[in-house]
XYZ file of C-alpha atoms in Angstrom:
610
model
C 138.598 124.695 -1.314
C 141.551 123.696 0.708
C 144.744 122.406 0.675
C 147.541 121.180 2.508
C 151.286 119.676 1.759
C 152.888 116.898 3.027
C 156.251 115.038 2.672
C 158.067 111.650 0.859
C 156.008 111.356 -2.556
C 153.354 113.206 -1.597
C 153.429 116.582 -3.127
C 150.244 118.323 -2.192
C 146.540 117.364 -1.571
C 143.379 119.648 -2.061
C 140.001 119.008 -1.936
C 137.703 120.955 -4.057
C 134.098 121.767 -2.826
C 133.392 125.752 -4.410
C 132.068 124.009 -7.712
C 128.148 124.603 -8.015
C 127.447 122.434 -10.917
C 125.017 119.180 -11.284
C 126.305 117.680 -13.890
C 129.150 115.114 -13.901
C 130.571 116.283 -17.435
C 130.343 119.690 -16.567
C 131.386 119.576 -12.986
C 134.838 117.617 -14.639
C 135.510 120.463 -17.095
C 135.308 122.731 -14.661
C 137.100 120.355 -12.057
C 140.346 120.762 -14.626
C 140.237 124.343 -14.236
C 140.792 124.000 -9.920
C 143.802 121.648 -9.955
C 147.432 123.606 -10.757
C 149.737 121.181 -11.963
C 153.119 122.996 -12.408
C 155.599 119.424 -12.383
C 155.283 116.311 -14.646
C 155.925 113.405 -14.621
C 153.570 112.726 -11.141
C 150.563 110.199 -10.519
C 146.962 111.370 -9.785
C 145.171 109.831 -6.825
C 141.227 111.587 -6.953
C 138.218 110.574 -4.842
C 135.150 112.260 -5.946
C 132.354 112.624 -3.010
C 128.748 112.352 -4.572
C 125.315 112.759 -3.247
C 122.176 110.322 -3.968
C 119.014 110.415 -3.216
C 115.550 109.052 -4.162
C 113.229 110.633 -6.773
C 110.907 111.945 -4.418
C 114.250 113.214 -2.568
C 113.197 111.977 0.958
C 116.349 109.975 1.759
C 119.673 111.525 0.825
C 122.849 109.314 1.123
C 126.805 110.255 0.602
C 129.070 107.899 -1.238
C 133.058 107.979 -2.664
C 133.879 107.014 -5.840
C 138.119 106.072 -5.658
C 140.000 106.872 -9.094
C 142.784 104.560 -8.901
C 146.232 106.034 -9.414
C 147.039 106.970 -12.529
C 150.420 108.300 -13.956
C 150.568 111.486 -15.904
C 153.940 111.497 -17.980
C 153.279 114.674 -19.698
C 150.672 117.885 -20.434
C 149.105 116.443 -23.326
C 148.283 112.820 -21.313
C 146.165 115.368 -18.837
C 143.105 115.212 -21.552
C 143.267 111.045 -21.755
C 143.695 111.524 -17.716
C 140.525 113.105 -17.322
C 138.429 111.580 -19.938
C 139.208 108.314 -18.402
C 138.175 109.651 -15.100
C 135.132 110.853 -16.335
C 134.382 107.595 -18.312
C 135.022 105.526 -15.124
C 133.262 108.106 -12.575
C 129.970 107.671 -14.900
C 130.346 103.779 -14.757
C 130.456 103.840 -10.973
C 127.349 106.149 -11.190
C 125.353 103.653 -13.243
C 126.159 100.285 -11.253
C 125.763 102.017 -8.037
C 121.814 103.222 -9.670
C 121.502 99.558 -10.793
C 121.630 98.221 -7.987
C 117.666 98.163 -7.334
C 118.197 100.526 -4.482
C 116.128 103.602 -5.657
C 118.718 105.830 -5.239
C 119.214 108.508 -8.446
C 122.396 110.608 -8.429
C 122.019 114.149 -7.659
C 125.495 115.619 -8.070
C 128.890 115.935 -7.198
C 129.638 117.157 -2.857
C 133.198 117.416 -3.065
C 136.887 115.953 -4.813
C 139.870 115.434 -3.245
C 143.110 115.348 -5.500
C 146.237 113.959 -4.484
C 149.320 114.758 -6.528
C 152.368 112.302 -6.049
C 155.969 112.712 -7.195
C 156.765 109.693 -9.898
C 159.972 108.962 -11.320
C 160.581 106.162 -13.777
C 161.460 103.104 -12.519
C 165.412 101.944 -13.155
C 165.425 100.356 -16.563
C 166.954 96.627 -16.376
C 166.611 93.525 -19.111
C 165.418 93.535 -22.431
C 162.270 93.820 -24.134
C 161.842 93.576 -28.041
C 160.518 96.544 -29.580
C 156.954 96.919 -30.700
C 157.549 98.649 -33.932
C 160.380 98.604 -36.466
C 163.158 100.701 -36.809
C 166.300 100.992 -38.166
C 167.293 103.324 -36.474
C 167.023 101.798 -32.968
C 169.771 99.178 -31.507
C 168.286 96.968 -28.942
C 170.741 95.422 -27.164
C 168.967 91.657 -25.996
C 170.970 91.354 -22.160
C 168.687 89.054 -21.232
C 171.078 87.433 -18.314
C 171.813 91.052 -16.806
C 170.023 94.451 -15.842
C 172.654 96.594 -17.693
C 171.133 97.520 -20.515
C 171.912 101.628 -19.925
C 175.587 100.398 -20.064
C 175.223 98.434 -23.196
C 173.554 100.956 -24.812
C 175.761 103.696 -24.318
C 178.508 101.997 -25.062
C 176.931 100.706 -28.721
C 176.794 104.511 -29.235
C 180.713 104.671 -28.306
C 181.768 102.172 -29.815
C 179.414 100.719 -32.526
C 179.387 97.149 -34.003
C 179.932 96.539 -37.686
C 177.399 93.593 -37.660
C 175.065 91.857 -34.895
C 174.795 95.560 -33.084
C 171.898 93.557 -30.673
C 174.734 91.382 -28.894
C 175.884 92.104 -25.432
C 179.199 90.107 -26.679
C 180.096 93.094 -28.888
C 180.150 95.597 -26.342
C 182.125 93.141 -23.454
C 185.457 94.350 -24.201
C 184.468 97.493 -23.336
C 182.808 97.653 -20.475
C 185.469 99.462 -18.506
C 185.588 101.847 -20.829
C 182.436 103.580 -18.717
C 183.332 104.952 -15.380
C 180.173 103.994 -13.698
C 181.250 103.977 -9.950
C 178.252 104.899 -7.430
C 175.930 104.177 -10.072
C 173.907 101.237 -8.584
C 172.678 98.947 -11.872
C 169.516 99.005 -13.088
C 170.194 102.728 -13.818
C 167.370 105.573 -12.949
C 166.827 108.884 -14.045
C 168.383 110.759 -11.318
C 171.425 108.760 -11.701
C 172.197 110.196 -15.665
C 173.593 113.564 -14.525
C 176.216 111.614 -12.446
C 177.462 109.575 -15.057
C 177.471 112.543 -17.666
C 179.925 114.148 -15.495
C 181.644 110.692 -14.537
C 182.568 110.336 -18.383
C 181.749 114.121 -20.467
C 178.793 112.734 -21.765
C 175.599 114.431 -22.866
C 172.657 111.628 -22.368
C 169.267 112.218 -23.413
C 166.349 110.419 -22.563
C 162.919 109.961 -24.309
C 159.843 107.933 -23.840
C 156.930 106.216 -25.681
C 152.945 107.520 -25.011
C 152.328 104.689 -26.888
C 154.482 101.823 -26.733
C 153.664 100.963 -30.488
C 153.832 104.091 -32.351
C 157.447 106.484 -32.557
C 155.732 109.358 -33.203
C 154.299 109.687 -29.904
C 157.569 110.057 -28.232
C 158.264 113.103 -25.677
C 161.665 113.644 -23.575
C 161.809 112.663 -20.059
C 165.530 113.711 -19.372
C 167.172 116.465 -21.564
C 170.953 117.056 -20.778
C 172.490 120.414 -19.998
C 176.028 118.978 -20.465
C 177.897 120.591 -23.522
C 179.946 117.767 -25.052
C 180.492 115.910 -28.668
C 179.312 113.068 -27.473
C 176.161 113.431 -27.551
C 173.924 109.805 -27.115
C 169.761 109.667 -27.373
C 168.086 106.931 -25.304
C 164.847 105.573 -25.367
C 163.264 104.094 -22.248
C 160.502 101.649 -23.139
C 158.336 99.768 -20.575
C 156.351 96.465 -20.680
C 154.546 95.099 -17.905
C 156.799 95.804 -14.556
C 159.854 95.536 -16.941
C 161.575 98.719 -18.598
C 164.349 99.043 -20.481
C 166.823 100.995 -22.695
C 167.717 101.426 -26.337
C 169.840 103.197 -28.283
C 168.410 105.857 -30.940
C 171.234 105.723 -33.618
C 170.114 109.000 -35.324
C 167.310 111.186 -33.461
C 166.792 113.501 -36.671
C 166.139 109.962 -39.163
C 164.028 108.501 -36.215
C 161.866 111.194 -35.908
C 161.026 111.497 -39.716
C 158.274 109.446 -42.260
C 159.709 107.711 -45.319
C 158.142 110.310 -47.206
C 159.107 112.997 -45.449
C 162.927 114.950 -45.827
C 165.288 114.457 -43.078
C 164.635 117.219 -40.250
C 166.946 118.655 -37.658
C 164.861 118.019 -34.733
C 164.983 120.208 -31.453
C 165.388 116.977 -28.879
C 163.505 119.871 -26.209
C 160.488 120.042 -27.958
C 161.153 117.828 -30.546
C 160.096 120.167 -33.066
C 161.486 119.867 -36.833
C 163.135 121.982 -38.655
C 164.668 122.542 -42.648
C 167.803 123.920 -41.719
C 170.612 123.195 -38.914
C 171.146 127.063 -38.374
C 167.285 127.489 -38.210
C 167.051 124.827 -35.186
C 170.771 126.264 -33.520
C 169.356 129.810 -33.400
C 165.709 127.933 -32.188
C 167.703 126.315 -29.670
C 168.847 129.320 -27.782
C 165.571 130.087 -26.535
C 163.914 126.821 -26.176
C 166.452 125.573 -24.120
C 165.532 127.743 -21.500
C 162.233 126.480 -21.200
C 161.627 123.513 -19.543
C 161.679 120.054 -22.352
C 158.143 119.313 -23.287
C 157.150 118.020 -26.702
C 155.566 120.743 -28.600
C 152.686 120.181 -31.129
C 151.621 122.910 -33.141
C 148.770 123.294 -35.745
C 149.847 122.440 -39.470
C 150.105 125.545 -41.448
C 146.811 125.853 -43.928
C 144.733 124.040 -40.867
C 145.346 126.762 -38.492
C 142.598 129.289 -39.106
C 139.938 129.013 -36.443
C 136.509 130.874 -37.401
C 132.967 129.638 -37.794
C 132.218 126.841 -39.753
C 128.622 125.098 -38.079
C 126.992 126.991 -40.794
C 124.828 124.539 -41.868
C 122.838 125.248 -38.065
C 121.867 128.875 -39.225
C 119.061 127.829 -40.479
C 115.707 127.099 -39.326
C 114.015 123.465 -39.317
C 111.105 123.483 -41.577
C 108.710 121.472 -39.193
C 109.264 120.652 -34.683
C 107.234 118.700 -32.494
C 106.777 120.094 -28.672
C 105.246 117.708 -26.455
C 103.811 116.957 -22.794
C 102.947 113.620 -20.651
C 100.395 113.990 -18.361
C 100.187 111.506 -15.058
C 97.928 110.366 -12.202
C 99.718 110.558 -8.606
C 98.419 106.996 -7.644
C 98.923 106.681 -3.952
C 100.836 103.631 -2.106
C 100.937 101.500 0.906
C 103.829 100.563 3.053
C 105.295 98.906 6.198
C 105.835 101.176 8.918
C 109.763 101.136 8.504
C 112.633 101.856 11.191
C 112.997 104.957 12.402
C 116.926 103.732 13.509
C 118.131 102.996 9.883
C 118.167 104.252 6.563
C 115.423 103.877 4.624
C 112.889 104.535 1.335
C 109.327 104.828 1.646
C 107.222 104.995 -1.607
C 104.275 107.245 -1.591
C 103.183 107.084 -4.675
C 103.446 105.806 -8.463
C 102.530 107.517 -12.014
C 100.434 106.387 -14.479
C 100.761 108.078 -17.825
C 97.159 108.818 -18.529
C 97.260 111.404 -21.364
C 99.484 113.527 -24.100
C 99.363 116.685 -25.655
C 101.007 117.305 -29.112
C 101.415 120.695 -31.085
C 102.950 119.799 -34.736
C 104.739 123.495 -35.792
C 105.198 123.782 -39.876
C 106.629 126.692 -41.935
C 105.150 124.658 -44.990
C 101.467 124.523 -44.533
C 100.886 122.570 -48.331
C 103.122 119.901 -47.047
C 102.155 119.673 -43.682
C 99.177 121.809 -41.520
C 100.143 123.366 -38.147
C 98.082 121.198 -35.889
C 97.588 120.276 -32.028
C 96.612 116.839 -30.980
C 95.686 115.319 -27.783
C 94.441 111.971 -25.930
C 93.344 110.543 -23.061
C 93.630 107.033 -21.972
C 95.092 104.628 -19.814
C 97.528 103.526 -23.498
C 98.292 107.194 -23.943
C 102.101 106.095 -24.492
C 101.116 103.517 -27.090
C 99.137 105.864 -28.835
C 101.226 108.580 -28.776
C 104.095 106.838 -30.458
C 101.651 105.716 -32.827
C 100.416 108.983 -33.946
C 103.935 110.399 -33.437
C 105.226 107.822 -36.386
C 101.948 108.331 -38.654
C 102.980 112.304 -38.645
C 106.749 111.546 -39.263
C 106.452 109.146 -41.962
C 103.570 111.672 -43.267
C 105.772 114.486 -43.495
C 109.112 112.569 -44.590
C 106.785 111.169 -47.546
C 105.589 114.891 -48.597
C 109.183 115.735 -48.652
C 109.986 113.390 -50.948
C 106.959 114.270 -53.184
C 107.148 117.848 -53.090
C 111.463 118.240 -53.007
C 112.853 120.303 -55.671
C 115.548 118.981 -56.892
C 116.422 121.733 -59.033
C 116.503 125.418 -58.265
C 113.776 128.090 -59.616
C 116.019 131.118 -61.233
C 114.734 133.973 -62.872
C 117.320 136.054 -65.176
C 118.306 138.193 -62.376
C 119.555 135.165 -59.957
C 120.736 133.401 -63.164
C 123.152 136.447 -63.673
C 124.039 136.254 -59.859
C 125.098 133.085 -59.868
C 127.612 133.485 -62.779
C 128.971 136.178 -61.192
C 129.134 135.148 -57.601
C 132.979 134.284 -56.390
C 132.359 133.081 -53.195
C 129.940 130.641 -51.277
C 127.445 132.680 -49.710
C 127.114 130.123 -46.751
C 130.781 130.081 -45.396
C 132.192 133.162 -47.297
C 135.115 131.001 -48.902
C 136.323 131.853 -52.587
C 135.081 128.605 -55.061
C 137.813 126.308 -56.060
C 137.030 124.558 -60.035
C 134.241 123.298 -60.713
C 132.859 123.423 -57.077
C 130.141 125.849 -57.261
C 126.468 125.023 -57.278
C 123.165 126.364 -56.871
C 121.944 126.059 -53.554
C 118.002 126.328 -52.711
C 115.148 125.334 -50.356
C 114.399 121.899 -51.375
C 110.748 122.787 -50.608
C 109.880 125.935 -52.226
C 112.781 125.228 -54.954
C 114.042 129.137 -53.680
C 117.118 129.762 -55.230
C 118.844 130.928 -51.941
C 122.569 131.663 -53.299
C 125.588 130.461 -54.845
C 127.397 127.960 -52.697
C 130.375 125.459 -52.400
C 129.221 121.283 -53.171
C 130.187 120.934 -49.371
C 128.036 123.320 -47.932
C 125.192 122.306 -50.049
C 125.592 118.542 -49.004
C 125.431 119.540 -45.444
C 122.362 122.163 -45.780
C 120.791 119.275 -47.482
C 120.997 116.793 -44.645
C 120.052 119.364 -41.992
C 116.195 119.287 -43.170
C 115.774 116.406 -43.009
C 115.918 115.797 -39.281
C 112.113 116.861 -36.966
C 112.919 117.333 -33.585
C 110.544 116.486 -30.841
C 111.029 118.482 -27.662
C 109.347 117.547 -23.932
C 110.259 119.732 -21.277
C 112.717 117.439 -18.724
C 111.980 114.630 -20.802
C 115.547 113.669 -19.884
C 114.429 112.562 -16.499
C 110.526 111.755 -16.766
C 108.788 111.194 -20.653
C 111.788 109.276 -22.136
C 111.487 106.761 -19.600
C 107.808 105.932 -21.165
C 108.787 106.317 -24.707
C 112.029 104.029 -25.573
C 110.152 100.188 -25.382
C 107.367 101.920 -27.301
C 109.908 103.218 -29.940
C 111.942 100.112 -30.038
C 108.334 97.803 -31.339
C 108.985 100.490 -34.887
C 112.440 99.228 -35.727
C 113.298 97.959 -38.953
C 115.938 97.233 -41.418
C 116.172 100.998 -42.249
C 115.310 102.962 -38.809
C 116.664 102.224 -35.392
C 116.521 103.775 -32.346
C 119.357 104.869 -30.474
C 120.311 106.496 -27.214
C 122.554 108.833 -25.898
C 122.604 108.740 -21.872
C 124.075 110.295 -19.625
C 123.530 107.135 -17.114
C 120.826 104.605 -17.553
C 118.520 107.020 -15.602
C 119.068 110.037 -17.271
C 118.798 110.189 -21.235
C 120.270 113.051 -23.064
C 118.032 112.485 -26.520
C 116.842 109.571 -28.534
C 117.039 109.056 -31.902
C 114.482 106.974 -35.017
C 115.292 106.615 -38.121
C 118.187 106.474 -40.475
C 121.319 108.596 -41.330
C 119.015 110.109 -44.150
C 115.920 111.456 -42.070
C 115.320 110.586 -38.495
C 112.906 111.682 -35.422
C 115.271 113.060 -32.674
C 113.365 113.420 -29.004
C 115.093 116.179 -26.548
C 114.899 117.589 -23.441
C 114.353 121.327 -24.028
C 115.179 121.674 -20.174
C 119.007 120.897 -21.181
C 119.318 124.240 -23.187
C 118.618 126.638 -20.415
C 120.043 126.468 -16.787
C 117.519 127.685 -14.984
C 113.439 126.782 -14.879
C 111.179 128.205 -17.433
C 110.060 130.754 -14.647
C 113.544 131.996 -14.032
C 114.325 132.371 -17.442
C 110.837 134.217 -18.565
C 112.081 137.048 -16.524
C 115.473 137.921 -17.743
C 114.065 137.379 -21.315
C 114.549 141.287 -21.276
C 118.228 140.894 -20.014
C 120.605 141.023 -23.128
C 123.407 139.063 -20.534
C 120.999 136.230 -20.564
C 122.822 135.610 -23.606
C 126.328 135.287 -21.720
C 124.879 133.618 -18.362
C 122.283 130.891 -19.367
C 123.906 129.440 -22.579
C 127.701 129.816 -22.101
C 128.234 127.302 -24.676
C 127.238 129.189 -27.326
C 128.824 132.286 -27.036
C 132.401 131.100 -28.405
C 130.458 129.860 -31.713
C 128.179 133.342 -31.711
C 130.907 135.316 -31.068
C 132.597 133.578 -34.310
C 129.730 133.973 -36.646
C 128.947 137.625 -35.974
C 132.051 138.870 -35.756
C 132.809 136.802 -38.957
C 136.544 137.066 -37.306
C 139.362 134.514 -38.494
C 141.902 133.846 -35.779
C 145.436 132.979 -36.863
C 146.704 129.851 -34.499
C 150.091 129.546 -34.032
C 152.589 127.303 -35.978
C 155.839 128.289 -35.246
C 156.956 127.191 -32.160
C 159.780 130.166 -31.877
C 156.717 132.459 -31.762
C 154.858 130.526 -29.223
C 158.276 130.531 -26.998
C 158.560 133.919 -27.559
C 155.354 134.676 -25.638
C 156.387 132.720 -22.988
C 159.607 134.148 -22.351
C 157.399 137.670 -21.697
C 158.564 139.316 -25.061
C 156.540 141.890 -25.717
C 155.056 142.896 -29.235
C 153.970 140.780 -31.482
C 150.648 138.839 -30.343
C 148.364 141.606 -32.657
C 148.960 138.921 -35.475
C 147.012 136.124 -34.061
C 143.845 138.293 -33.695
C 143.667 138.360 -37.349
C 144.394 141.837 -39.692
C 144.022 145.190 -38.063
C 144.406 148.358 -39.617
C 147.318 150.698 -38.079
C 147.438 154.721 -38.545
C 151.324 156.060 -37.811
C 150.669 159.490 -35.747
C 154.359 160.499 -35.520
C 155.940 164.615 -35.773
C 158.368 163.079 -38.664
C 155.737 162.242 -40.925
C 155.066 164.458 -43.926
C 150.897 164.328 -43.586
C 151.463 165.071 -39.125
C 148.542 167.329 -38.098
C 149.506 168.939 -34.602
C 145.425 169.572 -33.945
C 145.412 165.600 -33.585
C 148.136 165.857 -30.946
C 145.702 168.620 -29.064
C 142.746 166.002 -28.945
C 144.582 163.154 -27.920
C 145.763 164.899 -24.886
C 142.203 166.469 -24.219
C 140.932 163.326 -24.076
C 143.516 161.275 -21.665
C 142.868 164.185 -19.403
C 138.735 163.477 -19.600
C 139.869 159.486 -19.108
């Protein structure tokens, strides 16, 4: 990984090549990771390097894939940034696999990221508004490009009636001293006029040029003065353009929300005007970003995939076996690039082991056959066993639960949903159970009963890197067994590489993966660290967030105040033991009625052992 600086717009380049990942989604998360942006707003330039090659990987070929440039206004655009990179990048991937040449894709070489300074172009004529508001004055100057001027001067000196006329502001216009300011007006030409005319100008933006509330600032004055005017800069096509906002606090707020004073640095609301003025002293020193904050009651992050604890009462693991048929071919030349096939395969047989944990519903059983239809008839037996079991269900489901006095007696006294641990609310607690045996298994909440419900109801059938071999046999099979009620559908990766398949309805359905995609390494690799507990931490790094959750049974505290989350980044210290969630504290301190000196003795012995 390198990188180098250069001058004019450009503010630094680096190309990343220390990422050892294969796949494209991956290789992007972790891509986000490598690139330090520490300025906004800027514009992206990337070109990704990728390697292809054919399946039998005896031709290898480089090509670049060129992002085009995007801007990024602000931190929270840097997610929609790289999705659409991603999005783009995998559509590139597919039409360059489509195009009959052989080549597969076999990972990512190298990126090279450009960062670019970008300032906002000088706003000039008007454009109508996409939303309403009463609280914005447009002013229409469609005959000039000085719509900053008009605009600040309907804050100065505001019209009784027709505030959108340029003729109500004319008498004015020398009331602005605006010399060296070259018309249209940019950003960098604001803190000139501010101290031209003791003004305090603000400017803000639009993510979304048809929705208010995704405004952010893109210019927040230091000045100190009572005149005090908000702008917002809105852009269509190659045009942009200013307006005045009348009132920033009524902007900001719903109909059905109270008036807020709102913080125009992070544009955070708040009840009271001496809550935001003593908010203000420390936000202001930070540089203006809009702030957005979990909702109090919906910040508590902890484990909640409970209905995945449990195990699936039947799975289907199965193999493809192939003939290597060989191939002729032209001599080719040795001076070019080239493919040579050496052979194709033929699908001539399948294995099948059928795994139940309810043998009087369904029988543990293997199956196999060989034939030149193998495919044909493996789908068909495949569907014969799923419709079996889904049928058995449906005889043999309990619908109610099997209590005896004892779990009677639990149940009326149980408080809490023994699935996700949360107190009941009225009339929300039911008696959850296997819908096979009829088990009573606990008291639980309707929600988490719904969900544990749906969960059996779904038979996965594994193949080992069926992802990149068996699917390819199976999905024109599959698609001969739709109906009204069960479809088939796909979820790819690229059209060469399929991530699972789905048949059947939102109800009950058949779901084909690729048990290859839950491990990183091959089966052989993996059967020797099986002994390892860090296999844990190494081979499924996706899971440890969500284990670490449900066996610590923790609940972390997010922030929602956005004085506390300011305080941590001014370097305050204390305080950041309340987002881990409670902790118990024992005072040791000589002034204390219960202190015990001998506790004083083994503290000390024991930062001389450390």
């Amino acid at each position: 990984m390198g990188s180098k600086k250069s001058f004019k717009d450009l503010i630094t380049e680096t190309t990343i090549d220390d990422i050892e990942e294969i796949n494209a989604t991956k290789y992007i998360n972790l891509l986000k990771d490598k690139i330090v942006i520490n300025q906004f707003p800027l514009k992206i330039k990337i070109i990704i390097t990728s390697e292809f090659t054919t399946p039998m990987a005896f031709d290898r070929i480089e090509s670049h894939y060129s992002h085009p440039v995007e801007v990024v206004l602000t931190q929270n655009n840097l997610s929609t940034f790289y999705n659409n990179l991603l999005d783009k990048f995998k559509a590139w991937v597919d039409k360059f696999q489509e195009r009959g040449s052989g080549f597969v894709f076999d990972g990512i070489k190298s990126v090279k990221v450009k960062l670019y300074k970008y300032e906002y172009q000088r706003a000039s004529s008007y454009i109508p508004l996409q939303f309403k508001s009463s609280n914005i004055i447009n002013v229409q100057n469609k005959k000039d490009n000085k719509c900053f001027l008009w605009s600040i001067l309907a804050s100065l000196f505001p019209a009784n009636k027709d505030k959108q006329r340029v003729t109500k502001y004319k008498e004015y216009e020398n009331e602005i001293n605006m010399k060296g300011i070259e018309y249209p007006v940019s950003i960098k030409d604001i803190p000139k006029v501010e101290k031209q005319n003791n003004l305090s100008i603000n400017v803000f933006a639009l993510e979304d040029q048809t929705n208010k509330q995704s405004l952010h600032p893109v210019y927040i004055s230091n000045v100190e003065s009572k005149n005090v005017i908000d702008l917002l800069y809105i852009e269509s096509n190659e045009n942009t353009h200013y307006c005045l906002i009348k009132d920033l606090n009524s902007f900001m707020c719903d109909k059905n929300r109270n008036k807020s004073f709102i913080c125009r640095n992070c544009l955070q609301g708040f009840q009271r005007e001496e809550t935001l003025i003593k908010h203000k002293k420390i936000c202001y020193d930070n540089e203006h970003c809009k702030t957005i904050m979990p909702k109090p009651g919906k910040n508590i992050l902890k484990f909640n995939n409970h209905h995945f604890k449990n195990k699936l009462p039947f799975v289907i693991y199965c193999d493809f076996e192939a003939y290597n048929i060989p191939m002729q071919s032209c001599t080719p030349d040795p001076n070019k690039s080239y493919i040579k096939p050496i052979s194709k395969q033929e699908i001539n047989s399948y294995g099948m082991y059928v795994h139940s944990d309810y043998p009087e519903i369904y029988k543990p059983q293997y199956f196999s056959y060989v034939g030149d239809d193998a495919v044909e008839k493996y789908v068909e037996k495949v569907m014969k066993i799923y419709k079996e079991i889904t049928y058995k269900i449906y005889l043999n489901e309990k619908k109610k639960p099997i209590l005896n006095n004892h779990e009677e007696d639990e149940f009326q006294e149980a408080t809490g949903c023994y699935i996700c641990g949360e107190e009941f609310k009225e009339s929300e607690k039911v008696r959850e159970h296997n819908h096979l045996s009829g088990k009573y298994r606990g008291a639980a909440c309707q929600s988490c009963n719904t969900k544990e419900g749906k969960a059996t109801k779904l038979i996965p059938v594994f193949f080992h890197n069926g992802s990149n071999y068996d699917f390819h046999f199976l999905i024109e099979e599959l698609m001969k067994y739709e109906d009204e009620y069960n479809k088939v559908k796909l979820l790819s990766k690229n059209s060469e590489n399929y991530i699972s398949i789905d048949y059947g309805s939102n109800y009950k359905k058949l779901r084909f993966l690729d048990s290859y995609r839950f491990m990183l390494k091959g089966l052989s690799d993996i059967a020797k660290s099986m002994d390892e507990f860090p296999i844990l931490e190494k081979e499924f790094k996706g899971l440890t967030w969500q284990c670490g959750l449900k066996y610590t049974g923790i609940k972390l505290e997010l922030l929602t105040d956005v004085d506390m989350l300011q305080m941590f980044e001014k370097g305050i210290r204390g305080g950041f033991s309340g987002v881990l969630g409670p902790r118990h504290v024992k005072a040791f301190n000589k002034y204390t009625t219960n202190y015990n000196e001998d506790y004083r003795i083994i503290d000390e012995h024991e930062k001389k052992k450390v």
